[in-house]
Coordinates of C-alpha atoms and ligand atoms in Angstrom, one line a residue:
X1 CA -9.6 -25.0 10.7
X2 CA -9.1 -26.5 14.1
X3 CA -11.4 -25.5 17.0
X4 CA -8.8 -23.5 18.9
X5 CA -9.3 -19.8 19.4
X6 CA -7.5 -18.1 16.6
X7 CA -4.2 -16.7 17.8
X8 CA -1.5 -15.7 15.4
X9 CA 1.8 -14.0 15.9
X10 CA 4.2 -11.9 13.9
X11 CA 7.6 -12.9 15.1
X12 CA 10.3 -10.7 13.5
X13 CA 14.0 -10.8 14.3
X14 CA 15.3 -7.4 15.0
X15 CA 18.1 -7.7 12.5
X16 CA 17.2 -4.5 10.6
X17 CA 14.3 -2.6 9.3
X18 CA 11.1 -4.4 8.4
X19 CA 11.1 -4.9 4.6
X20 CA 7.8 -4.8 2.8
X21 CA 7.7 -8.6 2.7
X22 CA 7.8 -8.6 6.5
X23 CA 5.0 -6.1 6.7
X24 CA 2.9 -8.2 4.4
X25 CA 3.4 -11.2 6.7
X26 CA 2.4 -9.1 9.6
X27 CA -0.7 -7.8 7.7
X28 CA -1.8 -11.3 6.7
X29 CA -1.6 -12.4 10.3
X30 CA -3.5 -9.3 11.4
X31 CA -6.3 -9.8 8.8
X32 CA -6.6 -13.5 9.7
X33 CA -7.0 -12.6 13.4
X34 CA -9.5 -10.0 12.7
X35 CA -11.4 -12.2 10.3
X36 CA -11.8 -14.8 13.0
X37 CA -12.2 -12.6 15.9
X38 CA -8.8 -13.8 17.3
X39 CA -5.7 -12.3 18.7
X40 CA -2.7 -10.8 16.9
X41 CA 0.6 -11.2 18.8
X42 CA 3.9 -9.5 18.4
X43 CA 6.9 -11.5 19.5
X44 CA 10.4 -10.4 19.0
X45 CA 12.8 -13.2 18.1
X46 CA 16.1 -11.8 19.2
X47 CA 18.1 -14.9 20.2
X48 CA 20.7 -14.3 17.6
X49 CA 22.7 -11.7 19.5
X50 CA 25.3 -11.4 16.8
X51 CA 22.7 -10.0 14.3
X52 CA 20.9 -7.7 16.7
X53 CA 20.6 -4.1 15.3
X54 CA 19.8 -1.4 17.8
X55 CA 16.6 0.5 17.0
X56 CA 15.1 -2.4 14.8
X57 CA 12.5 -3.4 17.4
X58 CA 11.3 0.2 17.8
X59 CA 11.2 0.6 14.1
X60 CA 9.0 -2.6 13.7
X61 CA 6.6 -1.4 16.3
X62 CA 6.3 2.1 14.7
X63 CA 5.9 0.5 11.2
X64 CA 3.0 -1.6 12.4
X65 CA 1.5 1.4 14.1
X66 CA 1.8 3.5 10.9
X67 CA 0.0 0.7 9.0
X68 CA -2.8 0.6 11.5
X69 CA -2.0 -3.0 12.6
X70 CA -3.0 -2.9 16.2
X71 CA -1.3 -5.5 18.4
X72 CA -3.5 -7.3 20.9
X73 CA -0.7 -8.9 22.8
X74 CA 3.1 -9.0 22.9
X75 CA 6.0 -6.7 22.9
X76 CA 5.0 -3.1 23.6
X77 CA 1.5 -4.0 24.9
X78 CA 2.2 -7.0 27.3
X79 CA -0.1 -9.8 28.0
X80 CA -0.6 -13.1 29.9
X81 CA 2.4 -14.8 28.3
X82 CA 4.9 -12.1 28.9
X83 CA 7.8 -11.7 28.3
X84 CA 7.4 -11.7 24.6
X85 CA 11.0 -10.9 23.8
X86 CA 12.8 -14.2 23.4
X87 CA 16.1 -12.9 24.9
X88 CA 14.3 -12.7 28.2
X89 CA 12.9 -16.2 28.0
X90 CA 16.1 -18.3 27.8
X91 CA 15.4 -20.1 31.1
X92 CA 12.1 -21.4 29.7
X93 CA 14.0 -22.8 26.6
X94 CA 16.7 -24.3 28.8
X95 CA 14.2 -26.4 30.7
X96 CA 12.7 -28.0 27.4
X97 CA 16.2 -28.6 26.1
X98 CA 17.1 -30.4 29.3
X99 CA 14.0 -32.5 28.9
X100 CA 14.8 -33.4 25.3
X101 CA 18.4 -34.4 26.3
X102 CA 17.1 -36.5 29.2
X103 CA 14.7 -38.3 27.0
X104 CA 17.3 -39.0 24.3
X105 CA 15.7 -36.8 21.7
X106 CA 18.6 -34.3 21.7
X107 CA 22.3 -34.6 22.6
X108 CA 25.3 -32.5 23.6
X109 CA 27.9 -31.8 20.9
X110 CA 31.4 -30.6 21.6
X111 CA 32.7 -30.5 18.1
X112 CA 35.0 -27.4 17.7
X113 CA 33.4 -25.2 15.0
X114 CA 36.8 -25.2 13.1
X115 CA 36.6 -29.0 12.7
X116 CA 33.1 -28.9 11.4
X117 CA 34.0 -26.2 9.0
X118 CA 36.8 -28.4 7.6
X119 CA 34.5 -31.3 7.2
X120 CA 32.1 -29.0 5.4
X121 CA 34.8 -27.8 3.0
X122 CA 35.8 -31.5 2.3
X123 CA 32.3 -32.5 1.5
X124 CA 31.9 -29.4 -0.7
X125 CA 35.1 -30.3 -2.6
X126 CA 33.6 -33.7 -3.3
X127 CA 30.5 -31.9 -4.6
X128 CA 28.6 -33.1 -1.3
X129 CA 26.8 -31.4 1.4
X130 CA 28.0 -32.1 4.9
X131 CA 25.0 -33.2 7.0
X132 CA 25.5 -33.6 10.8
X133 CA 23.1 -36.5 11.2
X134 CA 22.3 -40.2 11.5
X135 CA 24.9 -41.2 9.1
X136 CA 27.9 -39.7 10.8
X137 CA 26.9 -38.5 14.2
X138 CA 28.5 -41.7 15.8
X139 CA 31.9 -40.6 14.5
X140 CA 31.7 -37.0 15.8
X141 CA 32.4 -35.4 19.3
X142 CA 29.0 -35.7 21.0
X143 CA 27.3 -37.4 23.9
X144 CA 25.9 -40.2 21.6
X145 CA 29.4 -41.2 20.4
X146 CA 31.7 -40.5 23.4
X147 CA 31.7 -42.6 26.6
X148 CA 29.7 -41.1 29.5
X149 CA 32.9 -40.5 31.5
X150 CA 34.4 -38.5 28.6
X151 CA 31.3 -36.3 28.3
X152 CA 31.5 -35.8 32.1
X153 CA 35.2 -34.9 31.9
X154 CA 34.6 -32.4 29.1
X155 CA 31.8 -30.7 31.1
X156 CA 34.0 -30.6 34.2
X157 CA 36.8 -29.1 32.2
X158 CA 34.5 -26.2 31.3
X159 CA 33.8 -27.0 27.7
X160 CA 30.6 -25.5 26.5
X161 CA 28.6 -27.9 24.3
X162 CA 25.7 -27.1 21.9
X163 CA 22.6 -29.1 22.0
X164 CA 21.6 -30.8 18.8
X165 CA 18.3 -32.3 17.8
X166 CA 18.5 -36.1 17.0
X167 CA 16.8 -36.2 13.6
X168 CA 15.3 -39.5 12.6
X169 CA 17.4 -41.4 10.2
X170 CA 15.2 -41.9 7.2
X171 CA 11.7 -41.0 7.6
X172 CA 9.2 -39.5 5.2
X173 CA 7.5 -36.5 6.9
X174 CA 4.2 -35.7 5.4
X175 CA 2.7 -32.4 6.4
X176 CA -0.2 -30.1 5.5
X177 CA 0.2 -26.5 4.5
X178 CA -2.9 -24.4 4.3
X179 CA -1.7 -22.7 1.0
X180 CA 0.4 -25.4 -0.5
X181 CA -1.6 -28.5 0.5
X182 CA 0.6 -31.7 1.1
X183 CA 4.3 -31.2 1.5
X184 CA 6.8 -34.0 2.0
X185 CA 10.3 -34.1 3.3
X186 CA 12.8 -36.8 3.9
X187 CA 14.7 -36.7 7.2
X188 CA 17.8 -38.1 5.7
X189 CA 18.4 -34.7 4.0
X190 CA 18.0 -32.8 7.2
X191 CA 20.7 -32.3 9.7
X192 CA 20.7 -32.5 13.6
X193 CA 20.0 -28.8 14.0
X194 CA 21.5 -26.9 17.0
X195 CA 18.7 -26.2 19.4
X196 CA 20.7 -24.5 22.2
X197 CA 23.9 -22.6 21.6
X198 CA 27.1 -22.6 23.7
X199 CA 26.3 -18.9 24.5
X200 CA 23.2 -19.9 26.6
X201 CA 20.7 -18.9 24.0
X202 CA 18.4 -21.2 22.1
X203 CA 18.3 -21.1 18.3
X204 CA 15.4 -19.7 16.4
X205 CA 14.0 -23.2 15.8
X206 CA 13.6 -24.2 19.4
X207 CA 12.5 -20.9 20.7
X208 CA 10.0 -20.5 17.9
X209 CA 8.3 -23.8 18.6
X210 CA 8.3 -23.6 22.3
X211 CA 6.8 -20.1 22.2
X212 CA 4.2 -20.9 19.6
X213 CA 3.2 -23.7 21.9
X214 CA 3.2 -21.9 25.2
X215 CA 1.6 -18.8 23.7
X216 CA -1.2 -21.1 22.3
X217 CA -0.7 -20.1 18.7
X218 CA -3.4 -21.6 16.4
X219 CA -2.0 -20.7 13.0
X220 CA 1.6 -20.0 11.9
X221 CA 1.5 -17.7 8.9
X222 CA 5.0 -16.8 7.6
X223 CA 7.1 -16.4 4.6
X224 CA 8.0 -19.2 2.2
X225 CA 11.7 -19.0 3.3
X226 CA 10.6 -20.9 6.4
X227 CA 9.1 -23.9 4.5
X228 CA 12.5 -25.8 4.7
X229 CA 12.3 -25.5 8.6
X230 CA 8.7 -26.9 8.7
X231 CA 9.7 -30.6 9.1
X232 CA 12.1 -29.8 11.9
X233 CA 9.4 -27.8 13.6
X234 CA 6.9 -30.6 13.2
X235 CA 9.4 -33.0 14.6
X236 CA 10.1 -30.8 17.5
X237 CA 6.4 -30.7 18.3
X238 CA 6.4 -34.5 18.3
X239 CA 9.5 -34.7 20.5
X240 CA 8.1 -32.3 23.0
X241 CA 4.7 -34.3 23.0
X242 CA 2.7 -31.5 21.6
X243 CA 1.9 -32.9 18.2
X244 CA -1.8 -33.1 18.7
X245 CA -1.8 -29.4 19.5
X246 CA 0.5 -28.4 16.8
X247 CA -0.7 -25.1 15.0
X248 CA -1.7 -25.1 11.4
X249 CA 0.9 -23.7 9.0
X250 CA 0.6 -21.4 6.1
X251 CA 3.7 -20.4 4.0
X252 CA 3.2 -17.2 2.1
X253 CA 4.5 -16.8 -1.4
X254 CA 7.6 -14.8 -2.2
X255 CA 7.4 -11.3 -3.3
X256 CA 9.3 -11.0 -6.6
X257 CA 11.2 -8.2 -8.2
X258 CA 9.3 -5.9 -10.7
X259 CA 11.2 -7.3 -13.6
X260 CA 13.3 -10.4 -14.1
X261 CA 13.5 -13.4 -11.8
X262 CA 14.0 -13.6 -8.1
X263 CA 12.9 -12.4 -4.8
X264 CA 12.5 -8.6 -4.2
X265 CA 15.6 -7.5 -2.2
X266 CA 16.2 -4.4 -0.3
X267 CA 18.8 -3.3 -2.8
X268 CA 16.2 -3.4 -5.7
X269 CA 14.4 -0.4 -4.2
X270 CA 17.5 1.9 -4.3
X271 CA 18.5 0.5 -7.7
X272 CA 15.1 0.9 -9.3
X273 CA 13.9 4.0 -7.4
X274 CA 11.1 2.9 -5.1
X275 CA 11.1 2.2 -1.4
X276 CA 11.1 -1.4 0.0
X277 CA 10.7 -0.2 3.6
X278 CA 7.5 1.2 5.2
X279 CA 9.5 4.0 6.7
X280 CA 12.9 5.5 6.3
X281 CA 15.7 3.6 8.1
X282 CA 19.3 4.3 8.6
X283 CA 21.3 1.3 9.5
X284 CA 23.2 2.2 12.6
X285 CA 25.9 -0.4 11.8
X286 CA 26.6 0.3 8.1
X287 CA 25.2 3.9 7.9
X288 CA 23.3 2.9 4.8
X289 CA 20.1 4.9 4.3
X290 CA 16.9 3.5 3.1
X291 CA 13.8 5.4 1.9
X292 CA 10.4 4.7 3.1
X293 CA 6.8 4.7 1.9
X294 CA 5.8 7.1 4.6
X295 CA 8.4 9.7 3.7
X296 CA 7.9 9.2 0.1
X297 CA 4.3 10.4 0.6
X298 CA 2.3 7.3 0.6
X299 CA -0.9 7.1 2.6
X300 CA -0.8 4.1 5.0
X301 CA -4.1 2.9 3.6
X302 CA -2.7 2.9 0.1
X303 CA 0.4 1.0 1.2
X304 CA -1.6 -1.6 3.1
X305 CA -4.1 -2.0 0.3
X306 CA -1.3 -2.5 -2.3
X307 CA 0.4 -5.1 0.1
X308 CA -2.8 -7.0 0.7
X309 CA -3.1 -7.8 -3.0
X310 CA 0.5 -9.1 -3.2
X311 CA -0.3 -12.8 -3.1
X312 CA -3.9 -12.6 -2.0
X313 CA -7.0 -11.9 -4.2
X314 CA -10.6 -11.4 -3.3
X315 CA -11.9 -13.5 -6.1
X316 CA -13.6 -10.5 -7.6
X317 CA -12.5 -7.5 -9.6
X318 CA -12.5 -5.2 -6.5
X319 CA -9.1 -3.7 -5.9
X320 CA -9.7 -0.9 -3.3
X321 CA -10.2 -2.1 0.2
X322 CA -10.1 -0.4 3.5
X323 CA -8.3 -2.3 6.4
X324 CA -11.8 -3.0 7.7
X325 CA -12.9 -4.4 4.4
X326 CA -9.7 -6.5 4.1
X327 CA -10.4 -7.9 7.6
X328 CA -13.8 -9.1 6.4
X329 CA -12.8 -10.5 3.1
X330 CA -9.4 -12.1 3.9
X331 CA -8.9 -15.8 3.7
X332 CA -5.8 -18.0 3.5
X333 CA -7.5 -20.1 0.9
X334 CA -7.3 -17.2 -1.5
X335 CA -3.6 -16.8 -1.1
X336 CA -1.7 -17.9 -4.1
X337 CA 1.2 -20.4 -4.0
X338 CA 3.3 -18.7 -6.7
X339 CA 5.3 -15.7 -6.2
X340 CA 3.7 -12.2 -6.3
X341 CA 5.3 -9.7 -8.5
X342 CA 5.8 -6.3 -6.9
X343 CA 4.9 -3.3 -9.1
X344 CA 6.0 0.2 -8.2
X345 CA 3.6 1.6 -10.7
X346 CA 0.7 -0.2 -9.1
X347 CA 1.8 1.2 -5.7
X348 CA 1.6 4.7 -7.1
X349 CA -1.7 3.9 -8.6
X350 CA -3.1 3.0 -5.2
X351 CA -1.8 6.2 -3.7
X352 CA -3.5 8.2 -6.6
X353 CA -6.7 6.5 -5.8
X354 CA -6.5 7.2 -2.2
X355 CA -5.5 10.7 -2.8
X356 CA -8.6 11.4 -4.8
X357 CA -10.7 10.3 -1.8
X358 CA -8.9 12.4 0.8
X359 CA -10.8 15.5 2.0
X360 CA -9.2 18.6 0.4
X361 CA -8.4 19.9 4.0
X362 CA -6.2 16.9 4.6
X363 CA -4.3 17.5 1.4
X364 CA -4.1 21.2 2.2
X365 CA -2.5 20.4 5.6
X366 CA 0.2 18.2 3.8
X367 CA 0.7 20.9 1.2
X368 CA 1.1 23.6 4.0
X369 CA 3.8 21.5 5.6
X370 CA 5.8 21.2 2.3
X371 CA 5.4 24.9 1.8
X372 CA 6.3 25.8 5.3
X373 CA 9.6 23.9 4.7
X374 CA 10.5 26.4 2.0
X375 CA 9.2 29.4 4.0
X376 CA 5.9 30.0 2.3
X377 CA 2.7 30.4 4.3
X378 CA -0.8 30.7 2.8
X379 CA -4.3 30.7 4.2
X380 CA -5.8 27.3 4.6
X381 CA -8.8 28.3 2.3
X382 CA -6.4 29.1 -0.5
X383 CA -4.5 25.8 -0.1
X384 CA -7.9 23.9 0.0
X385 CA -8.8 25.4 -3.3
X386 CA -5.4 24.6 -4.9
X387 CA -5.6 21.0 -3.7
X388 CA -9.2 20.7 -5.2
X389 CA -7.9 22.0 -8.5
X390 CA -4.7 20.0 -8.7
X391 CA -5.4 16.6 -7.1
X392 CA -6.8 14.9 -10.2
X393 CA -3.4 14.6 -11.8
X394 CA -1.5 13.9 -8.6
X395 CA -0.3 10.6 -7.1
X396 CA 1.2 12.4 -4.0
X397 CA 0.8 15.6 -2.1
X398 CA 4.4 16.4 -3.4
X399 CA 2.9 16.4 -7.0
X400 CA 0.4 19.0 -5.9
X401 CA 3.2 21.0 -4.4
X402 CA 5.2 20.8 -7.6
X403 CA 2.3 21.7 -9.8
X404 CA 1.2 24.5 -7.6
X405 CA 4.5 26.4 -7.7
X406 CA 3.2 29.1 -10.1
X407 CA 0.5 30.1 -7.5
X408 CA 3.3 31.2 -5.1
X409 CA 5.9 32.4 -7.6
X410 CA 5.0 34.4 -10.7
X411 CA 6.5 32.9 -13.8
X412 CA 10.2 33.8 -14.4
X413 CA 10.2 32.3 -17.8
X414 CA 7.4 31.4 -20.3
X415 CA 7.2 28.1 -22.1
X416 CA 9.0 28.7 -25.3
X417 CA 7.1 26.6 -27.7
X418 CA 3.8 27.9 -26.3
X419 CA 4.9 31.5 -26.6
X420 CA 6.0 31.0 -30.3
X421 CA 2.7 29.4 -31.1
X422 CA 0.4 31.7 -29.3
X423 CA 2.0 35.1 -28.7
X424 CA 1.2 37.1 -31.9
X425 CA 1.5 40.7 -32.7
X426 CA -1.9 41.5 -31.6
X427 CA -1.7 39.6 -28.4
X428 CA -0.3 42.4 -26.1
X429 CA -3.2 44.7 -27.1
X430 CA -5.8 41.9 -26.5
X431 CA -4.4 41.0 -23.2
X432 CA -4.4 44.6 -22.2
X433 CA -8.0 44.8 -23.0
X434 CA -8.7 41.6 -21.2
X435 CA -6.9 43.0 -18.1
X436 CA -9.2 46.0 -18.2
X437 CA -12.3 43.9 -18.6
X438 CA -11.2 41.7 -15.6
X439 CA -10.7 44.7 -13.4
X440 CA -14.4 45.4 -13.6
X441 CA -15.6 42.0 -12.5
X442 CA -16.8 41.6 -9.0
X443 CA -16.9 39.1 -7.3
X444 CA -14.0 37.6 -9.1
X445 CA -15.2 34.1 -9.4
X446 CA -15.3 31.7 -12.4
X447 CA -19.1 31.9 -12.8
X448 CA -18.5 35.6 -13.5
X449 CA -15.2 35.7 -15.2
X450 CA -15.7 32.9 -17.6
X451 CA -18.9 34.2 -19.4
X452 CA -17.6 37.6 -19.5
X453 CA -14.3 36.5 -21.2
X454 CA -16.1 34.3 -23.6
X455 CA -18.5 37.0 -24.6
X456 CA -15.6 39.5 -25.1
X457 CA -13.7 37.0 -27.2
X458 CA -16.7 36.3 -29.4
X459 CA -17.2 40.0 -29.9
X460 CA -13.6 40.3 -30.9
X461 CA -13.8 37.6 -33.6
X462 CA -10.5 36.1 -32.5
X463 CA -9.9 32.5 -31.8
X464 CA -10.7 31.5 -28.2
X465 CA -8.0 28.9 -28.1
X466 CA -5.2 31.3 -29.0
X467 CA -6.2 34.0 -26.6
X468 CA -6.8 31.6 -23.8
X469 CA -3.4 30.0 -24.4
X470 CA -1.7 33.4 -24.3
X471 CA -3.6 34.3 -21.1
X472 CA -2.5 31.0 -19.5
X473 CA 1.1 31.6 -20.5
X474 CA 1.0 35.1 -18.9
X475 CA -0.5 33.8 -15.6
X476 CA 1.4 30.5 -15.2
X477 CA 4.2 30.4 -17.6
X478 CA 3.0 27.1 -19.0
X479 CA 1.3 26.1 -22.1
X480 CA -1.2 23.9 -20.3
X481 CA -2.5 23.2 -16.8
X482 CA -5.6 23.3 -14.7
X483 CA -8.7 25.2 -15.4
X484 CA -7.6 28.9 -15.9
X485 CA -10.7 30.5 -14.4
X486 CA -10.2 28.6 -11.3
X487 CA -6.6 29.5 -11.2
X488 CA -7.3 33.2 -11.5
X489 CA -9.9 33.1 -8.8
X490 CA -7.3 31.7 -6.4
X491 CA -4.6 34.2 -7.5
X492 CA -7.1 37.1 -7.2
X493 CA -7.8 40.0 -9.4
X494 CA -4.9 42.0 -8.4
X495 CA -2.3 39.3 -9.0
X496 CA -3.9 38.3 -12.2
X497 CA -3.9 41.7 -13.8
X498 CA -0.4 42.3 -12.5
X499 CA 0.8 39.1 -14.2
X500 CA -0.9 40.1 -17.4
X501 CA 0.9 43.4 -17.3
X502 CA 4.3 41.9 -16.6
X503 CA 3.9 39.3 -19.5
X504 CA 2.8 42.0 -21.9
X505 CA 5.9 43.9 -21.1
X506 CA 8.4 41.0 -21.1
X507 CA 7.0 39.1 -24.0
X508 CA 6.4 42.0 -26.2
X509 CA 10.0 43.3 -26.0
X510 CA 10.9 39.9 -27.4
X511 CA 8.6 39.9 -30.4
Ligands
LIG601 N1 11.9 -14.9 13.5 C1 11.6 -15.4 12.2 C2 11.8 -14.2 11.2 O1 12.5 -13.4 11.4 C3 10.1 -15.8 12.3 C4 9.7 -16.9 11.4 C5 8.4 -17.5 11.8 O2 7.4 -16.8 11.7 O3 8.4 -18.6 12.2 O4 11.1 -14.2 10.2

């Protein structure tokens, strides 16, 4: 750790919705900032105008908010280094580019894109990669190869060059990554990357390095896909004279598909039936619709807890962590190098665990919303009792909703197998007697109904199992389910005896 104040940034490009890998990057940055009492910044890297997706920035901000990741500085909250949207900072990048050109560390390139594409195709046909670099830059159309007057003439004629970085010819670059340790690159394999485009915008590389420096970022924590850019970024720090102040880097492991090989992609979700986005998103360009954890009924705490363990481990058996606990336990040293396999079952398991801990009133409010959407309204007290009874088997409030149907709709059909097994010739008479017994019980609560029914069954000398199963069928239509004495308390005496009467009539006519 260097001695700087910890300042980390999440720097998404608004090219679409934030995939769960992106949320994990944001989360690890946030946790690291909290762990070290530092700052968590949000910077929007929108210099690639061609890939800009309207609504993406708002989506990212909403998603971070839903996850509870509070932004200390940046887009949507402001701060001393504003603006935090790169498209509003192009003048800043231009100044640094001009300096790099003046010092001979970058140069102007006029090559028509078509020409470069041709060279690329030729190289590919030979089984080679075309690298615009030390080996060939002297034979290309740039300010290092062309005479100064020719460069001047092209500029006068209104040609718009790009600015390329002058990559050292053959240098071994040895860098430290907090997660991976030493990483080595050879510059002969790297090309003279474009730093500033003809459209007046910088590329990601230049803007990213300039901003990390100006915004005093102490640690760059980002996805593994940026590891190949690490040497260029380090060389840019050197070229700009900021090497001594360079942030420390940590490249997070990939998130892998639930099965098979490879990185989890947004398509896997729709294919395999789980969300890969924190919230629903409709792509305004393609019209494609993506489901979200939020709308699927996940609690943000469960989603965040699940994400935290994708690539990080606490070094203990503990799996359930609040955001606060994560903020205290998190360290980059405990982030794995190898890919983290995503498991939709585990995600559901986390939600199940959090659901068990939720106050019944909170679950009841969720249930009330689902019921309202289908035109059913019930007293809060009743819904609270239903949730208390059904939550044990539920992963989501929707599961409670599905399991609770019989509370709001009397059975229309009765489980066939259960009926065959438990509805005997004597059953109607017995249930009739049971109904009369129940009529007399006041108050109609389990501590009264249960002993009374048990005593009656014992006196009758019939099997408790069979009569209880028939009773359950009559009340719910199902062969199994939650504790029946609790169910009938919620339904109330009148509805209970009514259902018994209906079942006696309907099922007896079939036997
Ligand atoms: N804008 C880059 C992205 O979209 C940021 C990479 C980085 O953190 O350096 O992921």
